[in-house]
Amino acid sequence: MAKSNVSSLLTSVDDLFTTQAERDTASRETVVDIPLEEISDFPDHPFKVRMDEAMMEMADSIRRYGVLVPGMVRPKPEGGYEMVAGHRRKMGSTLAQKETMPCLVRDLTDDEAIIIMVDSNLQRESLLPSEKAFAYKMKLEAMNRQGQRTDLDETLRPVGAKLRDARSDEQLANTAPDSARQIQRYIRLTYLTHPLLDMVDEGKIAMRPAVELSYLSEKEQTTLQEMMELEDCTPSHAQAIKMRRFAEEGKLSEDVILSIMQEEKPNQKEQFRMPRERISKYFPAGTPAQKIEDTIIKALELYQRQRNRDRER
C-alpha cells in the first residue's frame, strides 16, 4: 500500500472516533514553556493564592522537579497570555525562581475561560465561602450567556447547558460539589459588604444568618457591623431573619438593630446539666427530656414548699 494511502486510511479511521471540534482543538493546542512575566492573572480571579505551608511545599517540589502538570493559558489580543488554570503553580514557579512555566495554550472565549477556570479550582479542599461565592456567580453568569447563544458548538457547552430544559443553577450543581440550593446560598454571599464577608470566611458569622443578612442594604449592613463591634457579638439565624423582615418593611433603623442584637440568644442562657445515669432510675426508659425536666422542677417546688413549712413551725 502506498504511503499516501496509509496516511489517508489513518486519517479516515481517526475521523470515526473524534469530532471535528476535538480535532480542531487538538490541532491548535500545544504545551510551551512561557516566560512568567508574559502571563497575567485571570481578571477578577475569585480564588486566593495563599502563601501558606502548602505553597511552600509546592515551590520546593517545583524547584526540584519542575511543574509536572502544565497550566492553561489563552493568548491575549495585545500580546502575552492570560492564566486560566494554574495560578498557584505560577506563584510556586516564581518562588522557586523559575523563569518559565509549561502551559497548554488554548484559544478560548471569555465564557469558556471562566468555566474552565472555576472547574479547575472548585474541587480543591479548604476553599473559603467567599471563593465559592464569586466562583459560582461567575460560572453561572457564563452559563447563562452561553445558553442565550445559538452559534456555540455543542462540544464546547458545559454539561446540560440547554437552559430552556433545566434551571442553570441545577445544571451547575451537576458538575459542582454542592447542591443547587447550596449554590444559591453561596451566591447570596456576594451581596455582603467586604467586612461582613470577611467575618463569614473567618467563621465568625455562620452561613445561614449570613444569607439572611445579604438581603440588607449596604448602609444597613454597615450599621450592623458597627453594632456588632459595639456589642462584641454576632447575630444568630433568628436575629438575622428578624433584621431582614424589618428591612423589607423599611423599619430597620439603628435603634432596631441594636435592640435585636441585645436580645438574649438561647445559646447564651446559662445551662445546668446533669448526667442522665444519675436520674435514670427515677424515670421509665424512653421518658422525653422535657418531661424529666418538668418533673424535677415540680419535685423541687414541692421540696421548697416543705422546707418553708418546716421553718414556720
PDB file of C-alpha atoms in Angstrom:
ATOM      1  CA  MET A   1       0.000   0.000   0.000  1.00  0.00           C
ATOM      2  CA  ALA A   2       1.396   3.414  -0.925  1.00  0.00           C
ATOM      3  CA  LYS A   3       2.461   5.712   1.880  1.00  0.00           C
ATOM      4  CA  SER A   4      -0.103   8.301   0.889  1.00  0.00           C
ATOM      5  CA  ASN A   5      -2.859   5.679   1.021  1.00  0.00           C
ATOM      6  CA  VAL A   6      -1.792   4.586   4.517  1.00  0.00           C
ATOM      7  CA  SER A   7      -1.860   8.178   5.682  1.00  0.00           C
ATOM      8  CA  SER A   8      -5.289   8.647   4.171  1.00  0.00           C
ATOM      9  CA  LEU A   9      -6.574   5.492   5.872  1.00  0.00           C
ATOM     10  CA  LEU A  10      -5.275   6.563   9.289  1.00  0.00           C
ATOM     11  CA  THR A  11      -6.910   9.954   8.884  1.00  0.00           C
ATOM     12  CA  SER A  12     -10.239   8.412   7.956  1.00  0.00           C
ATOM     13  CA  VAL A  13     -10.121   5.993  10.928  1.00  0.00           C
ATOM     14  CA  ASP A  14      -9.327   8.919  13.233  1.00  0.00           C
ATOM     15  CA  ASP A  15     -12.364  10.727  11.868  1.00  0.00           C
ATOM     16  CA  LEU A  16     -14.559   7.845  13.047  1.00  0.00           C
ATOM     17  CA  PHE A  17     -13.634   8.288  16.710  1.00  0.00           C
ATOM     18  CA  THR A  18     -13.284  12.064  17.112  1.00  0.00           C
ATOM     19  CA  THR A  19     -15.480  15.058  16.411  1.00  0.00           C
ATOM     20  CA  GLN A  20     -14.385  17.884  14.155  1.00  0.00           C
ATOM     21  CA  ALA A  21     -14.303  20.226  17.155  1.00  0.00           C
ATOM     22  CA  GLU A  22     -11.969  17.835  19.016  1.00  0.00           C
ATOM     23  CA  ARG A  23      -9.673  17.566  16.010  1.00  0.00           C
ATOM     24  CA  ASP A  24      -9.652  21.348  15.572  1.00  0.00           C
ATOM     25  CA  THR A  25      -8.891  21.775  19.275  1.00  0.00           C
ATOM     26  CA  ALA A  26      -6.064  19.228  19.176  1.00  0.00           C
ATOM     27  CA  SER A  27      -4.519  20.918  16.180  1.00  0.00           C
ATOM     28  CA  ARG A  28      -4.344  24.297  17.864  1.00  0.00           C
ATOM     29  CA  GLU A  29      -3.230  23.222  21.357  1.00  0.00           C
ATOM     30  CA  THR A  30       0.428  22.988  22.261  1.00  0.00           C
ATOM     31  CA  VAL A  31       2.374  22.873  25.517  1.00  0.00           C
ATOM     32  CA  VAL A  32       5.089  25.509  25.575  1.00  0.00           C
ATOM     33  CA  ASP A  33       7.411  26.994  28.174  1.00  0.00           C
ATOM     34  CA  ILE A  34       6.180  30.553  28.622  1.00  0.00           C
ATOM     35  CA  PRO A  35       8.107  33.287  30.479  1.00  0.00           C
ATOM     36  CA  LEU A  36       6.283  34.034  33.738  1.00  0.00           C
ATOM     37  CA  GLU A  37       6.448  37.742  33.028  1.00  0.00           C
ATOM     38  CA  GLU A  38       4.283  37.209  29.944  1.00  0.00           C
ATOM     39  CA  ILE A  39       1.459  35.531  31.914  1.00  0.00           C
ATOM     40  CA  SER A  40      -1.096  37.825  33.564  1.00  0.00           C
ATOM     41  CA  ASP A  41      -3.657  36.680  36.135  1.00  0.00           C
ATOM     42  CA  PHE A  42      -7.262  35.944  35.202  1.00  0.00           C
ATOM     43  CA  PRO A  43      -9.425  39.088  35.667  1.00  0.00           C
ATOM     44  CA  ASP A  44     -11.360  39.046  38.968  1.00  0.00           C
ATOM     45  CA  HIS A  45      -9.902  35.638  39.814  1.00  0.00           C
ATOM     46  CA  PRO A  46     -12.066  34.515  42.779  1.00  0.00           C
ATOM     47  CA  PHE A  47      -9.596  32.026  44.267  1.00  0.00           C
ATOM     48  CA  LYS A  48      -6.929  33.355  46.611  1.00  0.00           C
ATOM     49  CA  VAL A  49      -3.301  32.307  46.157  1.00  0.00           C
ATOM     50  CA  ARG A  50      -2.178  31.897  49.774  1.00  0.00           C
ATOM     51  CA  MET A  51       1.409  31.999  50.965  1.00  0.00           C
ATOM     52  CA  ASP A  52       0.874  29.057  53.285  1.00  0.00           C
ATOM     53  CA  GLU A  53       2.683  25.824  54.060  1.00  0.00           C
ATOM     54  CA  ALA A  54       1.144  24.097  51.043  1.00  0.00           C
ATOM     55  CA  MET A  55       2.523  26.826  48.797  1.00  0.00           C
ATOM     56  CA  MET A  56       5.989  26.427  50.280  1.00  0.00           C
ATOM     57  CA  GLU A  57       5.796  22.679  49.621  1.00  0.00           C
ATOM     58  CA  MET A  58       4.699  23.297  46.040  1.00  0.00           C
ATOM     59  CA  ALA A  59       7.559  25.735  45.475  1.00  0.00           C
ATOM     60  CA  ASP A  60      10.036  23.184  46.829  1.00  0.00           C
ATOM     61  CA  SER A  61       8.617  20.486  44.545  1.00  0.00           C
ATOM     62  CA  ILE A  62       8.847  22.783  41.514  1.00  0.00           C
ATOM     63  CA  ARG A  63      12.391  23.701  42.474  1.00  0.00           C
ATOM     64  CA  ARG A  64      13.333  20.011  42.457  1.00  0.00           C
ATOM     65  CA  TYR A  65      11.237  18.527  39.681  1.00  0.00           C
ATOM     66  CA  GLY A  66       9.692  21.426  37.786  1.00  0.00           C
ATOM     67  CA  VAL A  67       5.977  21.898  37.075  1.00  0.00           C
ATOM     68  CA  LEU A  68       4.668  18.369  36.479  1.00  0.00           C
ATOM     69  CA  VAL A  69       1.170  19.371  35.316  1.00  0.00           C
ATOM     70  CA  PRO A  70       1.130  22.222  32.760  1.00  0.00           C
ATOM     71  CA  GLY A  71      -1.054  25.219  33.408  1.00  0.00           C
ATOM     72  CA  MET A  72      -3.537  26.536  30.872  1.00  0.00           C
ATOM     73  CA  VAL A  73      -3.359  29.976  29.274  1.00  0.00           C
ATOM     74  CA  ARG A  74      -5.074  31.747  26.438  1.00  0.00           C
ATOM     75  CA  PRO A  75      -3.428  34.271  24.098  1.00  0.00           C
ATOM     76  CA  LYS A  76      -4.241  37.949  24.684  1.00  0.00           C
ATOM     77  CA  PRO A  77      -5.085  40.101  21.655  1.00  0.00           C
ATOM     78  CA  GLU A  78      -2.496  42.688  22.656  1.00  0.00           C
ATOM     79  CA  GLY A  79       0.187  40.053  23.203  1.00  0.00           C
ATOM     80  CA  GLY A  80       1.205  37.825  26.062  1.00  0.00           C
ATOM     81  CA  TYR A  81      -1.026  35.308  27.792  1.00  0.00           C
ATOM     82  CA  GLU A  82      -3.782  35.178  30.394  1.00  0.00           C
ATOM     83  CA  MET A  83      -3.718  32.434  33.022  1.00  0.00           C
ATOM     84  CA  VAL A  84      -6.839  30.260  33.003  1.00  0.00           C
ATOM     85  CA  ALA A  85      -5.753  27.392  35.249  1.00  0.00           C
ATOM     86  CA  GLY A  86      -2.543  27.279  37.257  1.00  0.00           C
ATOM     87  CA  HIS A  87      -2.297  30.439  39.368  1.00  0.00           C
ATOM     88  CA  ARG A  88      -0.824  28.523  42.321  1.00  0.00           C
ATOM     89  CA  ARG A  89       1.678  26.762  40.044  1.00  0.00           C
ATOM     90  CA  LYS A  90       2.682  30.145  38.655  1.00  0.00           C
ATOM     91  CA  MET A  91       3.297  31.501  42.166  1.00  0.00           C
ATOM     92  CA  GLY A  92       5.176  28.315  43.077  1.00  0.00           C
ATOM     93  CA  SER A  93       7.344  28.755  39.983  1.00  0.00           C
ATOM     94  CA  THR A  94       8.087  32.346  40.971  1.00  0.00           C
ATOM     95  CA  LEU A  95       9.086  31.277  44.486  1.00  0.00           C
ATOM     96  CA  ALA A  96      11.235  28.513  43.001  1.00  0.00           C
ATOM     97  CA  GLN A  97      12.955  31.228  40.931  1.00  0.00           C
ATOM     98  CA  LYS A  98      11.904  29.677  37.637  1.00  0.00           C
ATOM     99  CA  GLU A  99      11.767  31.949  34.613  1.00  0.00           C
ATOM    100  CA  THR A 100       9.256  29.933  32.599  1.00  0.00           C
ATOM    101  CA  MET A 101       6.303  27.635  33.167  1.00  0.00           C
ATOM    102  CA  PRO A 102       4.939  24.884  30.893  1.00  0.00           C
ATOM    103  CA  CYS A 103       1.433  25.779  29.754  1.00  0.00           C
ATOM    104  CA  LEU A 104      -1.210  24.458  27.416  1.00  0.00           C
ATOM    105  CA  VAL A 105      -2.090  27.282  25.042  1.00  0.00           C
ATOM    106  CA  ARG A 106      -5.773  27.300  24.099  1.00  0.00           C
ATOM    107  CA  ASP A 107      -7.927  29.803  22.226  1.00  0.00           C
ATOM    108  CA  LEU A 108     -10.947  30.394  24.470  1.00  0.00           C
ATOM    109  CA  THR A 109     -13.824  32.818  24.630  1.00  0.00           C
ATOM    110  CA  ASP A 110     -14.335  34.728  27.875  1.00  0.00           C
ATOM    111  CA  ASP A 111     -17.154  32.410  28.962  1.00  0.00           C
ATOM    112  CA  GLU A 112     -15.260  29.225  28.091  1.00  0.00           C
ATOM    113  CA  ALA A 113     -12.256  30.515  30.050  1.00  0.00           C
ATOM    114  CA  ILE A 114     -14.403  31.336  33.090  1.00  0.00           C
ATOM    115  CA  ILE A 115     -15.959  27.861  33.150  1.00  0.00           C
ATOM    116  CA  ILE A 116     -12.593  26.108  32.881  1.00  0.00           C
ATOM    117  CA  MET A 117     -11.039  28.428  35.485  1.00  0.00           C
ATOM    118  CA  VAL A 118     -13.830  27.740  38.000  1.00  0.00           C
ATOM    119  CA  ASP A 119     -13.989  23.991  37.355  1.00  0.00           C
ATOM    120  CA  SER A 120     -10.232  23.603  37.764  1.00  0.00           C
ATOM    121  CA  ASN A 121     -10.418  25.075  41.278  1.00  0.00           C
ATOM    122  CA  LEU A 122     -13.778  24.021  42.752  1.00  0.00           C
ATOM    123  CA  GLN A 123     -12.601  20.542  43.714  1.00  0.00           C
ATOM    124  CA  ARG A 124      -9.806  21.924  45.894  1.00  0.00           C
ATOM    125  CA  GLU A 125     -10.072  21.437  49.645  1.00  0.00           C
ATOM    126  CA  SER A 126     -10.310  24.295  52.152  1.00  0.00           C
ATOM    127  CA  LEU A 127     -11.976  26.798  49.841  1.00  0.00           C
ATOM    128  CA  LEU A 128     -13.296  29.877  51.631  1.00  0.00           C
ATOM    129  CA  PRO A 129     -17.024  30.674  51.397  1.00  0.00           C
ATOM    130  CA  SER A 130     -16.188  33.909  49.550  1.00  0.00           C
ATOM    131  CA  GLU A 131     -14.144  31.982  46.976  1.00  0.00           C
ATOM    132  CA  LYS A 132     -17.005  29.616  46.239  1.00  0.00           C
ATOM    133  CA  ALA A 133     -19.482  32.503  46.220  1.00  0.00           C
ATOM    134  CA  PHE A 134     -17.808  34.535  43.498  1.00  0.00           C
ATOM    135  CA  ALA A 135     -16.698  31.449  41.544  1.00  0.00           C
ATOM    136  CA  TYR A 136     -20.254  30.089  41.375  1.00  0.00           C
ATOM    137  CA  LYS A 137     -21.588  33.510  40.412  1.00  0.00           C
ATOM    138  CA  MET A 138     -19.044  33.898  37.598  1.00  0.00           C
ATOM    139  CA  LYS A 139     -19.703  30.420  36.201  1.00  0.00           C
ATOM    140  CA  LEU A 140     -23.489  30.742  36.436  1.00  0.00           C
ATOM    141  CA  GLU A 141     -23.395  34.056  34.554  1.00  0.00           C
ATOM    142  CA  ALA A 142     -21.140  32.491  31.902  1.00  0.00           C
ATOM    143  CA  MET A 143     -23.501  29.515  31.544  1.00  0.00           C
ATOM    144  CA  ASN A 144     -26.472  31.853  31.182  1.00  0.00           C
ATOM    145  CA  ARG A 145     -24.706  33.813  28.449  1.00  0.00           C
ATOM    146  CA  GLN A 146     -23.811  30.583  26.636  1.00  0.00           C
ATOM    147  CA  GLY A 147     -27.390  29.389  26.926  1.00  0.00           C
ATOM    148  CA  GLN A 148     -28.534  32.522  25.075  1.00  0.00           C
ATOM    149  CA  ARG A 149     -26.218  31.822  22.114  1.00  0.00           C
ATOM    150  CA  THR A 150     -27.148  29.751  19.080  1.00  0.00           C
ATOM    151  CA  ASP A 151     -23.713  29.703  17.421  1.00  0.00           C
ATOM    152  CA  LEU A 152     -21.863  27.851  20.206  1.00  0.00           C
ATOM    153  CA  ASP A 153     -20.574  24.414  19.205  1.00  0.00           C
ATOM    154  CA  GLU A 154     -22.331  21.718  21.267  1.00  0.00           C
ATOM    155  CA  THR A 155     -18.985  20.148  22.187  1.00  0.00           C
ATOM    156  CA  LEU A 156     -17.949  23.369  23.928  1.00  0.00           C
ATOM    157  CA  ARG A 157     -21.074  23.712  26.035  1.00  0.00           C
ATOM    158  CA  PRO A 158     -20.939  22.805  29.741  1.00  0.00           C
ATOM    159  CA  VAL A 159     -22.787  19.605  30.619  1.00  0.00           C
ATOM    160  CA  GLY A 160     -26.530  20.127  30.203  1.00  0.00           C
ATOM    161  CA  ALA A 161     -26.198  23.748  29.128  1.00  0.00           C
ATOM    162  CA  LYS A 162     -29.527  23.985  27.315  1.00  0.00           C
ATOM    163  CA  LEU A 163     -31.042  26.377  29.823  1.00  0.00           C
ATOM    164  CA  ARG A 164     -34.516  26.060  28.382  1.00  0.00           C
ATOM    165  CA  ASP A 165     -34.597  22.438  29.585  1.00  0.00           C
ATOM    166  CA  ALA A 166     -33.431  22.979  33.180  1.00  0.00           C
ATOM    167  CA  ARG A 167     -32.509  25.706  35.612  1.00  0.00           C
ATOM    168  CA  SER A 168     -28.927  26.876  35.238  1.00  0.00           C
ATOM    169  CA  ASP A 169     -28.145  26.507  38.954  1.00  0.00           C
ATOM    170  CA  GLU A 170     -29.297  22.883  38.774  1.00  0.00           C
ATOM    171  CA  GLN A 171     -27.035  22.312  35.765  1.00  0.00           C
ATOM    172  CA  LEU A 172     -24.170  23.913  37.640  1.00  0.00           C
ATOM    173  CA  ALA A 173     -24.791  21.552  40.565  1.00  0.00           C
ATOM    174  CA  ASN A 174     -24.329  18.578  38.213  1.00  0.00           C
ATOM    175  CA  THR A 175     -20.612  19.354  37.969  1.00  0.00           C
ATOM    176  CA  ALA A 176     -20.098  21.006  41.371  1.00  0.00           C
ATOM    177  CA  PRO A 177     -19.514  19.622  44.880  1.00  0.00           C
ATOM    178  CA  ASP A 178     -22.580  21.492  46.218  1.00  0.00           C
ATOM    179  CA  SER A 179     -26.339  21.182  45.672  1.00  0.00           C
ATOM    180  CA  ALA A 180     -28.300  23.746  43.673  1.00  0.00           C
ATOM    181  CA  ARG A 181     -29.792  25.111  46.912  1.00  0.00           C
ATOM    182  CA  GLN A 182     -26.352  25.470  48.497  1.00  0.00           C
ATOM    183  CA  ILE A 183     -25.017  27.154  45.368  1.00  0.00           C
ATOM    184  CA  GLN A 184     -27.823  29.710  45.667  1.00  0.00           C
ATOM    185  CA  ARG A 185     -26.783  30.363  49.278  1.00  0.00           C
ATOM    186  CA  TYR A 186     -23.154  30.838  48.294  1.00  0.00           C
ATOM    187  CA  ILE A 187     -24.061  33.302  45.542  1.00  0.00           C
ATOM    188  CA  ARG A 188     -26.121  35.341  48.028  1.00  0.00           C
ATOM    189  CA  LEU A 189     -22.888  35.943  49.971  1.00  0.00           C
ATOM    190  CA  THR A 190     -21.640  38.132  47.114  1.00  0.00           C
ATOM    191  CA  TYR A 191     -24.178  40.738  48.257  1.00  0.00           C
ATOM    192  CA  LEU A 192     -22.464  41.134  51.638  1.00  0.00           C
ATOM    193  CA  THR A 193     -20.125  44.031  52.331  1.00  0.00           C
ATOM    194  CA  HIS A 194     -16.441  43.114  52.440  1.00  0.00           C
ATOM    195  CA  PRO A 195     -16.190  43.336  56.271  1.00  0.00           C
ATOM    196  CA  LEU A 196     -19.171  41.002  56.767  1.00  0.00           C
ATOM    197  CA  LEU A 197     -17.942  38.604  54.089  1.00  0.00           C
ATOM    198  CA  ASP A 198     -14.553  38.517  55.808  1.00  0.00           C
ATOM    199  CA  MET A 199     -16.346  37.532  59.016  1.00  0.00           C
ATOM    200  CA  VAL A 200     -18.020  34.656  57.166  1.00  0.00           C
ATOM    201  CA  ASP A 201     -14.626  33.491  55.892  1.00  0.00           C
ATOM    202  CA  GLU A 202     -13.245  33.701  59.433  1.00  0.00           C
ATOM    203  CA  GLY A 203     -16.117  31.628  60.812  1.00  0.00           C
ATOM    204  CA  LYS A 204     -17.472  34.482  62.943  1.00  0.00           C
ATOM    205  CA  ILE A 205     -20.804  34.542  61.081  1.00  0.00           C
ATOM    206  CA  ALA A 206     -22.427  31.256  60.110  1.00  0.00           C
ATOM    207  CA  MET A 207     -23.733  30.558  56.620  1.00  0.00           C
ATOM    208  CA  ARG A 208     -27.484  30.690  57.316  1.00  0.00           C
ATOM    209  CA  PRO A 209     -27.536  34.060  59.118  1.00  0.00           C
ATOM    210  CA  ALA A 210     -25.077  35.426  56.525  1.00  0.00           C
ATOM    211  CA  VAL A 211     -27.536  34.592  53.739  1.00  0.00           C
ATOM    212  CA  GLU A 212     -30.323  36.472  55.548  1.00  0.00           C
ATOM    213  CA  LEU A 213     -28.045  39.467  56.140  1.00  0.00           C
ATOM    214  CA  SER A 214     -27.202  39.600  52.434  1.00  0.00           C
ATOM    215  CA  TYR A 215     -30.700  40.994  51.799  1.00  0.00           C
ATOM    216  CA  LEU A 216     -29.899  44.104  53.874  1.00  0.00           C
ATOM    217  CA  SER A 217     -28.766  47.250  52.079  1.00  0.00           C
ATOM    218  CA  GLU A 218     -25.112  48.266  52.173  1.00  0.00           C
ATOM    219  CA  LYS A 219     -25.953  51.025  54.644  1.00  0.00           C
ATOM    220  CA  GLU A 220     -27.872  48.631  56.907  1.00  0.00           C
ATOM    221  CA  GLN A 221     -25.006  46.123  56.777  1.00  0.00           C
ATOM    222  CA  THR A 222     -22.515  48.837  57.713  1.00  0.00           C
ATOM    223  CA  THR A 223     -24.696  49.851  60.673  1.00  0.00           C
ATOM    224  CA  LEU A 224     -24.974  46.209  61.722  1.00  0.00           C
ATOM    225  CA  GLN A 225     -21.199  45.850  61.586  1.00  0.00           C
ATOM    226  CA  GLU A 226     -20.838  48.846  63.912  1.00  0.00           C
ATOM    227  CA  MET A 227     -23.392  47.355  66.308  1.00  0.00           C
ATOM    228  CA  MET A 228     -21.557  44.019  66.304  1.00  0.00           C
ATOM    229  CA  GLU A 229     -18.334  45.772  67.242  1.00  0.00           C
ATOM    230  CA  LEU A 230     -20.162  47.742  69.950  1.00  0.00           C
ATOM    231  CA  GLU A 231     -21.878  44.704  71.456  1.00  0.00           C
ATOM    232  CA  ASP A 232     -18.996  42.310  70.729  1.00  0.00           C
ATOM    233  CA  CYS A 233     -21.331  39.667  69.294  1.00  0.00           C
ATOM    234  CA  THR A 234     -22.709  38.362  66.022  1.00  0.00           C
ATOM    235  CA  PRO A 235     -26.353  37.752  65.065  1.00  0.00           C
ATOM    236  CA  SER A 236     -27.967  34.343  65.334  1.00  0.00           C
ATOM    237  CA  HIS A 237     -30.025  32.931  62.475  1.00  0.00           C
ATOM    238  CA  ALA A 238     -33.246  34.018  64.197  1.00  0.00           C
ATOM    239  CA  GLN A 239     -31.910  37.543  64.733  1.00  0.00           C
ATOM    240  CA  ALA A 240     -30.790  37.759  61.103  1.00  0.00           C
ATOM    241  CA  ILE A 241     -34.261  36.694  59.926  1.00  0.00           C
ATOM    242  CA  LYS A 242     -35.803  39.369  62.136  1.00  0.00           C
ATOM    243  CA  MET A 243     -33.486  42.045  60.703  1.00  0.00           C
ATOM    244  CA  ARG A 244     -34.299  41.024  57.152  1.00  0.00           C
ATOM    245  CA  ARG A 245     -38.027  41.228  57.938  1.00  0.00           C
ATOM    246  CA  PHE A 246     -37.669  44.726  59.394  1.00  0.00           C
ATOM    247  CA  ALA A 247     -35.530  45.770  56.399  1.00  0.00           C
ATOM    248  CA  GLU A 248     -38.156  44.566  53.923  1.00  0.00           C
ATOM    249  CA  GLU A 249     -40.715  46.661  55.800  1.00  0.00           C
ATOM    250  CA  GLY A 250     -38.411  49.691  55.707  1.00  0.00           C
ATOM    251  CA  LYS A 251     -38.154  49.757  59.518  1.00  0.00           C
ATOM    252  CA  LEU A 252     -34.582  48.563  60.164  1.00  0.00           C
ATOM    253  CA  SER A 253     -33.151  51.606  61.932  1.00  0.00           C
ATOM    254  CA  GLU A 254     -30.001  51.764  64.041  1.00  0.00           C
ATOM    255  CA  ASP A 255     -32.094  51.503  67.212  1.00  0.00           C
ATOM    256  CA  VAL A 256     -33.909  48.439  65.905  1.00  0.00           C
ATOM    257  CA  ILE A 257     -30.633  46.721  65.003  1.00  0.00           C
ATOM    258  CA  LEU A 258     -29.229  47.483  68.459  1.00  0.00           C
ATOM    259  CA  SER A 259     -32.384  46.216  70.136  1.00  0.00           C
ATOM    260  CA  ILE A 260     -32.253  42.945  68.185  1.00  0.00           C
ATOM    261  CA  MET A 261     -28.545  42.463  68.875  1.00  0.00           C
ATOM    262  CA  GLN A 262     -29.108  42.938  72.612  1.00  0.00           C
ATOM    263  CA  GLU A 263     -31.681  40.148  72.757  1.00  0.00           C
ATOM    264  CA  GLU A 264     -30.545  37.128  74.703  1.00  0.00           C
ATOM    265  CA  LYS A 265     -29.808  34.174  72.449  1.00  0.00           C
ATOM    266  CA  PRO A 266     -30.832  30.662  73.525  1.00  0.00           C
ATOM    267  CA  ASN A 267     -27.217  29.524  73.474  1.00  0.00           C
ATOM    268  CA  GLN A 268     -26.231  32.438  75.698  1.00  0.00           C
ATOM    269  CA  LYS A 269     -28.511  31.326  78.533  1.00  0.00           C
ATOM    270  CA  GLU A 270     -26.702  29.600  81.344  1.00  0.00           C
ATOM    271  CA  GLN A 271     -27.353  25.870  81.202  1.00  0.00           C
ATOM    272  CA  PHE A 272     -27.356  23.331  84.051  1.00  0.00           C
ATOM    273  CA  ARG A 273     -26.537  19.788  83.012  1.00  0.00           C
ATOM    274  CA  MET A 274     -26.715  16.545  84.966  1.00  0.00           C
ATOM    275  CA  PRO A 275     -25.534  13.072  83.890  1.00  0.00           C
ATOM    276  CA  ARG A 276     -28.638  11.141  82.836  1.00  0.00           C
ATOM    277  CA  GLU A 277     -27.487   7.980  84.643  1.00  0.00           C
ATOM    278  CA  ARG A 278     -27.882   9.809  87.968  1.00  0.00           C
ATOM    279  CA  ILE A 279     -31.640  10.223  87.474  1.00  0.00           C
ATOM    280  CA  SER A 280     -32.497   7.427  85.012  1.00  0.00           C
ATOM    281  CA  LYS A 281     -33.674   5.090  87.817  1.00  0.00           C
ATOM    282  CA  TYR A 282     -36.437   7.551  88.704  1.00  0.00           C
ATOM    283  CA  PHE A 283     -37.986   7.549  85.198  1.00  0.00           C
ATOM    284  CA  PRO A 284     -39.214   4.843  82.821  1.00  0.00           C
ATOM    285  CA  ALA A 285     -36.986   4.143  79.846  1.00  0.00           C
ATOM    286  CA  GLY A 286     -37.727   6.457  76.919  1.00  0.00           C
ATOM    287  CA  THR A 287     -39.117   9.321  79.018  1.00  0.00           C
ATOM    288  CA  PRO A 288     -38.675  12.562  76.995  1.00  0.00           C
ATOM    289  CA  ALA A 289     -36.082  15.007  78.328  1.00  0.00           C
ATOM    290  CA  GLN A 290     -38.669  17.791  78.617  1.00  0.00           C
ATOM    291  CA  LYS A 291     -40.921  15.630  80.818  1.00  0.00           C
ATOM    292  CA  ILE A 292     -37.952  14.714  83.029  1.00  0.00           C
ATOM    293  CA  GLU A 293     -37.112  18.416  83.392  1.00  0.00           C
ATOM    294  CA  ASP A 294     -40.727  19.327  84.242  1.00  0.00           C
ATOM    295  CA  THR A 295     -40.941  16.525  86.832  1.00  0.00           C
ATOM    296  CA  ILE A 296     -37.707  17.616  88.508  1.00  0.00           C
ATOM    297  CA  ILE A 297     -38.907  21.238  88.675  1.00  0.00           C
ATOM    298  CA  LYS A 298     -42.197  20.139  90.287  1.00  0.00           C
ATOM    299  CA  ALA A 299     -40.303  17.982  92.770  1.00  0.00           C
ATOM    300  CA  LEU A 300     -38.051  20.921  93.682  1.00  0.00           C
ATOM    301  CA  GLU A 301     -41.082  23.168  94.133  1.00  0.00           C
ATOM    302  CA  LEU A 302     -42.653  20.618  96.491  1.00  0.00           C
ATOM    303  CA  TYR A 303     -39.347  20.317  98.340  1.00  0.00           C
ATOM    304  CA  GLN A 304     -39.094  24.112  98.657  1.00  0.00           C
ATOM    305  CA  ARG A 305     -42.650  24.396  99.992  1.00  0.00           C
ATOM    306  CA  GLN A 306     -41.989  21.631 102.535  1.00  0.00           C
ATOM    307  CA  ARG A 307     -38.832  23.398 103.729  1.00  0.00           C
ATOM    308  CA  ASN A 308     -40.732  26.662 104.146  1.00  0.00           C
ATOM    309  CA  ARG A 309     -43.417  24.945 106.226  1.00  0.00           C
ATOM    310  CA  ASP A 310     -40.733  23.330 108.402  1.00  0.00           C
ATOM    311  CA  ARG A 311     -39.204  26.753 109.053  1.00  0.00           C
ATOM    312  CA  GLU A 312     -42.578  28.207 110.075  1.00  0.00           C
ATOM    313  CA  ARG A 313     -43.145  25.586 112.787  1.00  0.00           C
TER     314      ARG A 313
END
